[in-house]
Structures are given as structure tokens and as C-alpha cells.
Amino acid sequence: MITQIQAERLAALRERIPAYINGKRLIHTLGVEREITSLSGIYMPEREFELRCAALLHDITKQLSLDEQLSLCDAFGIEYTERDKLTPKIFHAMTATGVIRRDFPEFADEFVLSAVRYHTTGRAGMTLGEKLLYLADYIEDTRTFPDCVELRRYFYSALGDAVSQFDRDAVLRDTLILSFDMTIRGLIEDGTPIARDTFEARNYLIEEKEFEKRK
């Protein structure tokens, strides 16, 4: 649950977002906020406000060109490599953190920033907040890509059979593994490089699952 003051802050933030994104991107962002509201109720109700802030802010630089993304990286002192340029879709998650610090400092705490930073690629050892934004971005209800539809169906079907928090955590982990499998498969089919954080995220979750089986 969020307080009245937090609800008012979210409403004010929501009104500012169209200055950065519009059209389908804005519709998607509002869908991510709706989805993460549901996910927070299941996994992290005490951080609903921060998760919804992260959802609203996660794509604020998504509509910029690669050259604009690189200019922001230079302006904010964000390091990148020539190899990173081969995966241009990762840059908006990097530059969004700089824009949040600059334009939305009242929301620039580490919880929000890390969730935004890794919502596209994931990473090894993701925090719960990072996992929830990553998943919300993938399965929000306006997404109609086959993988998104399949992952959404899988998650909520499996969640319906989860009776304990341990079971719910396992569903989240298995859903994330499946999402990384889908992402990596698609990138391979497209002949596109895979961001290092993405395969490290997948490996970490699989290893975590295997270690848990041995306990």
C-alpha cells in the first residue's frame, strides 16, 4: 500500500513523463506501472512506491537515437565500449539513470536507479527490485509479442499453484530463466550480439537453482 502523499507524488511524476516519451512507448510505460503494482503486492509491498517510480522512469530515454544516447553517456560520465555499440538497445537503461539524477533527483535513490539500470539486460545477482522491474517490462498487458504473451501466461499460471513464499520465489526465478532463454534465442536467430550481463544473469539464476536442489 502507498500513502496519499506517495499517490500524489506518483500522479505528478506521471504527468511529467510525456515530455520524454509518447505514443506506444508511453502506453507501454503505464502498462509497466500497472504490472509492477501487481508484482509488488506479491513480492515487495513495502517498496510499491519506489517500484512504481522506477516503472514510470525506466524508458525515459528510449526514444533517443544511438548518437543521442552516446552523447548522454559522455555528458554523464557513463563508460561504454565499442562492443557495447553493437547492442544499442542497452543504452537507454544506462542513460536513463543519468537523466533521473539530473531531472528527477527526488526519485534518484539507489533502489530506483539499479532497477532502471538493469531492466533490459538483467545481471548476475539481481536484487528483487531489479527482477520485478525486468519482469514487469516483459509481461505488462499491452505487450503482444508471442514471447511476452507466453511468458505472462507461464508466470501467472505457475503462480496460481504456488502456496508458500518459497514457491513464489521459485516461480519468479524460473520465469526469469525462461525470459532470458527467450531473449537469447531471439538474439541468436537475429545474428545479434548478446550483452554480457544477459547471459551472466541467466547463468547465475540457473546455478542458484542447482545449488538449491543440493541442499
PDB file of N, CA, C and O in Angstrom, residues 146-195:
ATOM      1  N   PRO A 146       4.709 -12.689 -29.200  1.00  0.00           N
ATOM      2  CA  PRO A 146       4.455 -14.065 -28.742  1.00  0.00           C
ATOM      3  C   PRO A 146       5.221 -14.441 -27.478  1.00  0.00           C
ATOM      4  O   PRO A 146       4.647 -15.077 -26.580  1.00  0.00           O
ATOM      5  N   ASP A 147       6.503 -14.074 -27.393  1.00  0.00           N
ATOM      6  CA  ASP A 147       7.274 -14.422 -26.196  1.00  0.00           C
ATOM      7  C   ASP A 147       6.711 -13.744 -24.956  1.00  0.00           C
ATOM      8  O   ASP A 147       6.674 -14.346 -23.871  1.00  0.00           O
ATOM      9  N   CYS A 148       6.274 -12.498 -25.102  1.00  0.00           N
ATOM     10  CA  CYS A 148       5.714 -11.772 -23.953  1.00  0.00           C
ATOM     11  C   CYS A 148       4.417 -12.426 -23.492  1.00  0.00           C
ATOM     12  O   CYS A 148       4.183 -12.587 -22.289  1.00  0.00           O
ATOM     13  N   VAL A 149       3.580 -12.779 -24.447  1.00  0.00           N
ATOM     14  CA  VAL A 149       2.309 -13.434 -24.120  1.00  0.00           C
ATOM     15  C   VAL A 149       2.561 -14.773 -23.442  1.00  0.00           C
ATOM     16  O   VAL A 149       1.925 -15.109 -22.433  1.00  0.00           O
ATOM     17  N   GLU A 150       3.496 -15.550 -23.991  1.00  0.00           N
ATOM     18  CA  GLU A 150       3.806 -16.863 -23.416  1.00  0.00           C
ATOM     19  C   GLU A 150       4.372 -16.724 -22.009  1.00  0.00           C
ATOM     20  O   GLU A 150       4.000 -17.474 -21.093  1.00  0.00           O
ATOM     21  N   LEU A 151       5.277 -15.760 -21.817  1.00  0.00           N
ATOM     22  CA  LEU A 151       5.893 -15.595 -20.500  1.00  0.00           C
ATOM     23  C   LEU A 151       4.862 -15.131 -19.478  1.00  0.00           C
ATOM     24  O   LEU A 151       4.867 -15.603 -18.335  1.00  0.00           O
ATOM     25  N   ARG A 152       3.984 -14.237 -19.870  1.00  0.00           N
ATOM     26  CA  ARG A 152       2.926 -13.767 -18.968  1.00  0.00           C
ATOM     27  C   ARG A 152       2.023 -14.920 -18.556  1.00  0.00           C
ATOM     28  O   ARG A 152       1.687 -15.081 -17.377  1.00  0.00           O
ATOM     29  N   ARG A 153       1.631 -15.747 -19.520  1.00  0.00           N
ATOM     30  CA  ARG A 153       0.791 -16.903 -19.224  1.00  0.00           C
ATOM     31  C   ARG A 153       1.512 -17.874 -18.292  1.00  0.00           C
ATOM     32  O   ARG A 153       0.937 -18.362 -17.319  1.00  0.00           O
ATOM     33  N   TYR A 154       2.777 -18.133 -18.594  1.00  0.00           N
ATOM     34  CA  TYR A 154       3.560 -19.058 -17.771  1.00  0.00           C
ATOM     35  C   TYR A 154       3.647 -18.568 -16.333  1.00  0.00           C
ATOM     36  O   TYR A 154       3.424 -19.340 -15.392  1.00  0.00           O
ATOM     37  N   PHE A 155       3.988 -17.298 -16.143  1.00  0.00           N
ATOM     38  CA  PHE A 155       4.191 -16.765 -14.798  1.00  0.00           C
ATOM     39  C   PHE A 155       2.923 -16.861 -13.973  1.00  0.00           C
ATOM     40  O   PHE A 155       2.938 -17.394 -12.855  1.00  0.00           O
ATOM     41  N   TYR A 156       1.821 -16.366 -14.502  1.00  0.00           N
ATOM     42  CA  TYR A 156       0.600 -16.334 -13.692  1.00  0.00           C
ATOM     43  C   TYR A 156      -0.003 -17.718 -13.516  1.00  0.00           C
ATOM     44  O   TYR A 156      -0.640 -17.994 -12.483  1.00  0.00           O
ATOM     45  N   SER A 157       0.195 -18.619 -14.476  1.00  0.00           N
ATOM     46  CA  SER A 157      -0.263 -19.994 -14.303  1.00  0.00           C
ATOM     47  C   SER A 157       0.523 -20.683 -13.195  1.00  0.00           C
ATOM     48  O   SER A 157      -0.055 -21.325 -12.299  1.00  0.00           O
ATOM     49  N   ALA A 158       1.849 -20.543 -13.233  1.00  0.00           N
ATOM     50  CA  ALA A 158       2.689 -21.166 -12.203  1.00  0.00           C
ATOM     51  C   ALA A 158       2.446 -20.522 -10.844  1.00  0.00           C
ATOM     52  O   ALA A 158       2.443 -21.211  -9.813  1.00  0.00           O
ATOM     53  N   LEU A 159       2.228 -19.227 -10.831  1.00  0.00           N
ATOM     54  CA  LEU A 159       2.000 -18.532  -9.561  1.00  0.00           C
ATOM     55  C   LEU A 159       0.724 -19.013  -8.885  1.00  0.00           C
ATOM     56  O   LEU A 159       0.643 -19.071  -7.657  1.00  0.00           O
ATOM     57  N   GLY A 160      -0.245 -19.393  -9.696  1.00  0.00           N
ATOM     58  CA  GLY A 160      -1.508 -19.873  -9.133  1.00  0.00           C
ATOM     59  C   GLY A 160      -1.355 -21.149  -8.337  1.00  0.00           C
ATOM     60  O   GLY A 160      -2.189 -21.442  -7.460  1.00  0.00           O
ATOM     61  N   ASP A 161      -0.299 -21.908  -8.612  1.00  0.00           N
ATOM     62  CA  ASP A 161      -0.050 -23.163  -7.898  1.00  0.00           C
ATOM     63  C   ASP A 161       0.921 -22.990  -6.731  1.00  0.00           C
ATOM     64  O   ASP A 161       1.207 -23.953  -6.012  1.00  0.00           O
ATOM     65  N   ALA A 162       1.445 -21.771  -6.561  1.00  0.00           N
ATOM     66  CA  ALA A 162       2.423 -21.515  -5.501  1.00  0.00           C
ATOM     67  C   ALA A 162       1.707 -21.212  -4.193  1.00  0.00           C
ATOM     68  O   ALA A 162       0.907 -20.274  -4.123  1.00  0.00           O
ATOM     69  N   VAL A 163       2.006 -21.990  -3.167  1.00  0.00           N
ATOM     70  CA  VAL A 163       1.286 -21.830  -1.903  1.00  0.00           C
ATOM     71  C   VAL A 163       2.122 -21.176  -0.813  1.00  0.00           C
ATOM     72  O   VAL A 163       1.583 -20.738   0.201  1.00  0.00           O
ATOM     73  N   SER A 164       3.411 -21.098  -1.001  1.00  0.00           N
ATOM     74  CA  SER A 164       4.283 -20.503   0.009  1.00  0.00           C
ATOM     75  C   SER A 164       5.162 -19.438  -0.642  1.00  0.00           C
ATOM     76  O   SER A 164       5.265 -19.358  -1.865  1.00  0.00           O
ATOM     77  N   GLN A 165       5.805 -18.626   0.193  1.00  0.00           N
ATOM     78  CA  GLN A 165       6.711 -17.622  -0.347  1.00  0.00           C
ATOM     79  C   GLN A 165       7.885 -18.285  -1.061  1.00  0.00           C
ATOM     80  O   GLN A 165       8.366 -17.785  -2.075  1.00  0.00           O
ATOM     81  N   PHE A 166       8.333 -19.405  -0.534  1.00  0.00           N
ATOM     82  CA  PHE A 166       9.404 -20.160  -1.194  1.00  0.00           C
ATOM     83  C   PHE A 166       8.976 -20.553  -2.603  1.00  0.00           C
ATOM     84  O   PHE A 166       9.748 -20.412  -3.567  1.00  0.00           O
ATOM     85  N   ASP A 167       7.742 -21.029  -2.738  1.00  0.00           N
ATOM     86  CA  ASP A 167       7.225 -21.417  -4.054  1.00  0.00           C
ATOM     87  C   ASP A 167       7.117 -20.207  -4.976  1.00  0.00           C
ATOM     88  O   ASP A 167       7.450 -20.287  -6.165  1.00  0.00           O
ATOM     89  N   ARG A 168       6.643 -19.085  -4.446  1.00  0.00           N
ATOM     90  CA  ARG A 168       6.511 -17.875  -5.266  1.00  0.00           C
ATOM     91  C   ARG A 168       7.878 -17.382  -5.737  1.00  0.00           C
ATOM     92  O   ARG A 168       8.025 -16.926  -6.877  1.00  0.00           O
ATOM     93  N   ASP A 169       8.862 -17.479  -4.869  1.00  0.00           N
ATOM     94  CA  ASP A 169      10.217 -17.077  -5.257  1.00  0.00           C
ATOM     95  C   ASP A 169      10.754 -17.987  -6.362  1.00  0.00           C
ATOM     96  O   ASP A 169      11.432 -17.524  -7.288  1.00  0.00           O
ATOM     97  N   ALA A 170      10.438 -19.275  -6.262  1.00  0.00           N
ATOM     98  CA  ALA A 170      10.877 -20.229  -7.291  1.00  0.00           C
ATOM     99  C   ALA A 170      10.210 -19.926  -8.626  1.00  0.00           C
ATOM    100  O   ALA A 170      10.844 -20.030  -9.683  1.00  0.00           O
ATOM    101  N   VAL A 171       8.940 -19.563  -8.587  1.00  0.00           N
ATOM    102  CA  VAL A 171       8.234 -19.193  -9.816  1.00  0.00           C
ATOM    103  C   VAL A 171       8.882 -17.970 -10.460  1.00  0.00           C
ATOM    104  O   VAL A 171       9.078 -17.930 -11.680  1.00  0.00           O
ATOM    105  N   LEU A 172       9.221 -16.992  -9.654  1.00  0.00           N
ATOM    106  CA  LEU A 172       9.874 -15.799 -10.186  1.00  0.00           C
ATOM    107  C   LEU A 172      11.208 -16.157 -10.839  1.00  0.00           C
ATOM    108  O   LEU A 172      11.497 -15.722 -11.960  1.00  0.00           O
ATOM    109  N   ARG A 173      11.998 -16.950 -10.159  1.00  0.00           N
ATOM    110  CA  ARG A 173      13.293 -17.344 -10.711  1.00  0.00           C
ATOM    111  C   ARG A 173      13.130 -18.128 -12.012  1.00  0.00           C
ATOM    112  O   ARG A 173      13.817 -17.836 -13.004  1.00  0.00           O
ATOM    113  N   ASP A 174      12.212 -19.095 -12.028  1.00  0.00           N
ATOM    114  CA  ASP A 174      12.025 -19.906 -13.234  1.00  0.00           C
ATOM    115  C   ASP A 174      11.503 -19.064 -14.394  1.00  0.00           C
ATOM    116  O   ASP A 174      11.867 -19.294 -15.557  1.00  0.00           O
ATOM    117  N   THR A 175      10.664 -18.093 -14.080  1.00  0.00           N
ATOM    118  CA  THR A 175      10.144 -17.199 -15.117  1.00  0.00           C
ATOM    119  C   THR A 175      11.259 -16.347 -15.698  1.00  0.00           C
ATOM    120  O   THR A 175      11.337 -16.141 -16.917  1.00  0.00           O
ATOM    121  N   LEU A 176      12.139 -15.863 -14.845  1.00  0.00           N
ATOM    122  CA  LEU A 176      13.260 -15.064 -15.325  1.00  0.00           C
ATOM    123  C   LEU A 176      14.196 -15.907 -16.193  1.00  0.00           C
ATOM    124  O   LEU A 176      14.675 -15.441 -17.235  1.00  0.00           O
ATOM    125  N   ILE A 177      14.459 -17.138 -15.780  1.00  0.00           N
ATOM    126  CA  ILE A 177      15.295 -18.017 -16.603  1.00  0.00           C
ATOM    127  C   ILE A 177      14.673 -18.200 -17.977  1.00  0.00           C
ATOM    128  O   ILE A 177      15.358 -18.093 -19.012  1.00  0.00           O
ATOM    129  N   LEU A 178      13.368 -18.460 -18.015  1.00  0.00           N
ATOM    130  CA  LEU A 178      12.679 -18.623 -19.286  1.00  0.00           C
ATOM    131  C   LEU A 178      12.768 -17.352 -20.120  1.00  0.00           C
ATOM    132  O   LEU A 178      12.976 -17.404 -21.343  1.00  0.00           O
ATOM    133  N   SER A 179      12.645 -16.198 -19.476  1.00  0.00           N
ATOM    134  CA  SER A 179      12.712 -14.928 -20.211  1.00  0.00           C
ATOM    135  C   SER A 179      14.084 -14.735 -20.836  1.00  0.00           C
ATOM    136  O   SER A 179      14.194 -14.282 -21.990  1.00  0.00           O
ATOM    137  N   PHE A 180      15.137 -15.085 -20.099  1.00  0.00           N
ATOM    138  CA  PHE A 180      16.482 -14.951 -20.657  1.00  0.00           C
ATOM    139  C   PHE A 180      16.688 -15.957 -21.796  1.00  0.00           C
ATOM    140  O   PHE A 180      17.344 -15.640 -22.796  1.00  0.00           O
ATOM    141  N   ASP A 181      16.141 -17.151 -21.654  1.00  0.00           N
ATOM    142  CA  ASP A 181      16.210 -18.124 -22.745  1.00  0.00           C
ATOM    143  C   ASP A 181      15.562 -17.557 -24.008  1.00  0.00           C
ATOM    144  O   ASP A 181      16.106 -17.675 -25.115  1.00  0.00           O
ATOM    145  N   MET A 182      14.394 -16.952 -23.834  1.00  0.00           N
ATOM    146  CA  MET A 182      13.682 -16.376 -24.978  1.00  0.00           C
ATOM    147  C   MET A 182      14.481 -15.252 -25.617  1.00  0.00           C
ATOM    148  O   MET A 182      14.607 -15.172 -26.848  1.00  0.00           O
ATOM    149  N   THR A 183      15.022 -14.383 -24.775  1.00  0.00           N
ATOM    150  CA  THR A 183      15.788 -13.244 -25.273  1.00  0.00           C
ATOM    151  C   THR A 183      17.022 -13.708 -26.030  1.00  0.00           C
ATOM    152  O   THR A 183      17.306 -13.242 -27.144  1.00  0.00           O
ATOM    153  N   ILE A 184      17.765 -14.627 -25.428  1.00  0.00           N
ATOM    154  CA  ILE A 184      18.997 -15.113 -26.048  1.00  0.00           C
ATOM    155  C   ILE A 184      18.695 -15.846 -27.345  1.00  0.00           C
ATOM    156  O   ILE A 184      19.391 -15.671 -28.356  1.00  0.00           O
ATOM    157  N   ARG A 185      17.639 -16.645 -27.347  1.00  0.00           N
ATOM    158  CA  ARG A 185      17.259 -17.363 -28.567  1.00  0.00           C
ATOM    159  C   ARG A 185      16.934 -16.378 -29.690  1.00  0.00           C
ATOM    160  O   ARG A 185      17.355 -16.557 -30.842  1.00  0.00           O
ATOM    161  N   GLY A 186      16.190 -15.329 -29.355  1.00  0.00           N
ATOM    162  CA  GLY A 186      15.843 -14.337 -30.360  1.00  0.00           C
ATOM    163  C   GLY A 186      17.052 -13.612 -30.905  1.00  0.00           C
ATOM    164  O   GLY A 186      17.151 -13.349 -32.112  1.00  0.00           O
ATOM    165  N   LEU A 187      17.992 -13.282 -30.033  1.00  0.00           N
ATOM    166  CA  LEU A 187      19.207 -12.600 -30.470  1.00  0.00           C
ATOM    167  C   LEU A 187      20.057 -13.496 -31.363  1.00  0.00           C
ATOM    168  O   LEU A 187      20.648 -13.037 -32.350  1.00  0.00           O
ATOM    169  N   ILE A 188      20.110 -14.778 -31.020  1.00  0.00           N
ATOM    170  CA  ILE A 188      20.853 -15.726 -31.854  1.00  0.00           C
ATOM    171  C   ILE A 188      20.211 -15.827 -33.237  1.00  0.00           C
ATOM    172  O   ILE A 188      20.895 -15.803 -34.270  1.00  0.00           O
ATOM    173  N   GLU A 189      18.888 -15.920 -33.256  1.00  0.00           N
ATOM    174  CA  GLU A 189      18.187 -16.020 -34.541  1.00  0.00           C
ATOM    175  C   GLU A 189      18.407 -14.773 -35.395  1.00  0.00           C
ATOM    176  O   GLU A 189      18.468 -14.861 -36.626  1.00  0.00           O
ATOM    177  N   ASP A 190      18.531 -13.616 -34.736  1.00  0.00           N
ATOM    178  CA  ASP A 190      18.751 -12.360 -35.459  1.00  0.00           C
ATOM    179  C   ASP A 190      20.223 -12.133 -35.801  1.00  0.00           C
ATOM    180  O   ASP A 190      20.557 -11.163 -36.485  1.00  0.00           O
ATOM    181  N   GLY A 191      21.100 -13.000 -35.298  1.00  0.00           N
ATOM    182  CA  GLY A 191      22.521 -12.808 -35.521  1.00  0.00           C
ATOM    183  C   GLY A 191      23.076 -11.605 -34.795  1.00  0.00           C
ATOM    184  O   GLY A 191      24.044 -10.975 -35.241  1.00  0.00           O
ATOM    185  N   THR A 192      22.476 -11.288 -33.647  1.00  0.00           N
ATOM    186  CA  THR A 192      22.827 -10.094 -32.887  1.00  0.00           C
ATOM    187  C   THR A 192      23.669 -10.464 -31.665  1.00  0.00           C
ATOM    188  O   THR A 192      23.389 -11.478 -31.013  1.00  0.00           O
ATOM    189  N   PRO A 193      24.673  -9.662 -31.328  1.00  0.00           N
ATOM    190  CA  PRO A 193      25.449  -9.941 -30.110  1.00  0.00           C
ATOM    191  C   PRO A 193      24.569  -9.944 -28.862  1.00  0.00           C
ATOM    192  O   PRO A 193      23.562  -9.236 -28.798  1.00  0.00           O
ATOM    193  N   ILE A 194      24.978 -10.732 -27.890  1.00  0.00           N
ATOM    194  CA  ILE A 194      24.255 -10.830 -26.617  1.00  0.00           C
ATOM    195  C   ILE A 194      25.040 -10.060 -25.561  1.00  0.00           C
ATOM    196  O   ILE A 194      26.236 -10.287 -25.381  1.00  0.00           O
ATOM    197  N   ALA A 195      24.365  -9.160 -24.869  1.00  0.00           N
ATOM    198  CA  ALA A 195      25.021  -8.389 -23.820  1.00  0.00           C
ATOM    199  C   ALA A 195      25.555  -9.338 -22.747  1.00  0.00           C
ATOM    200  O   ALA A 195      24.875 -10.289 -22.354  1.00  0.00           O
TER     201      ALA A 195
END
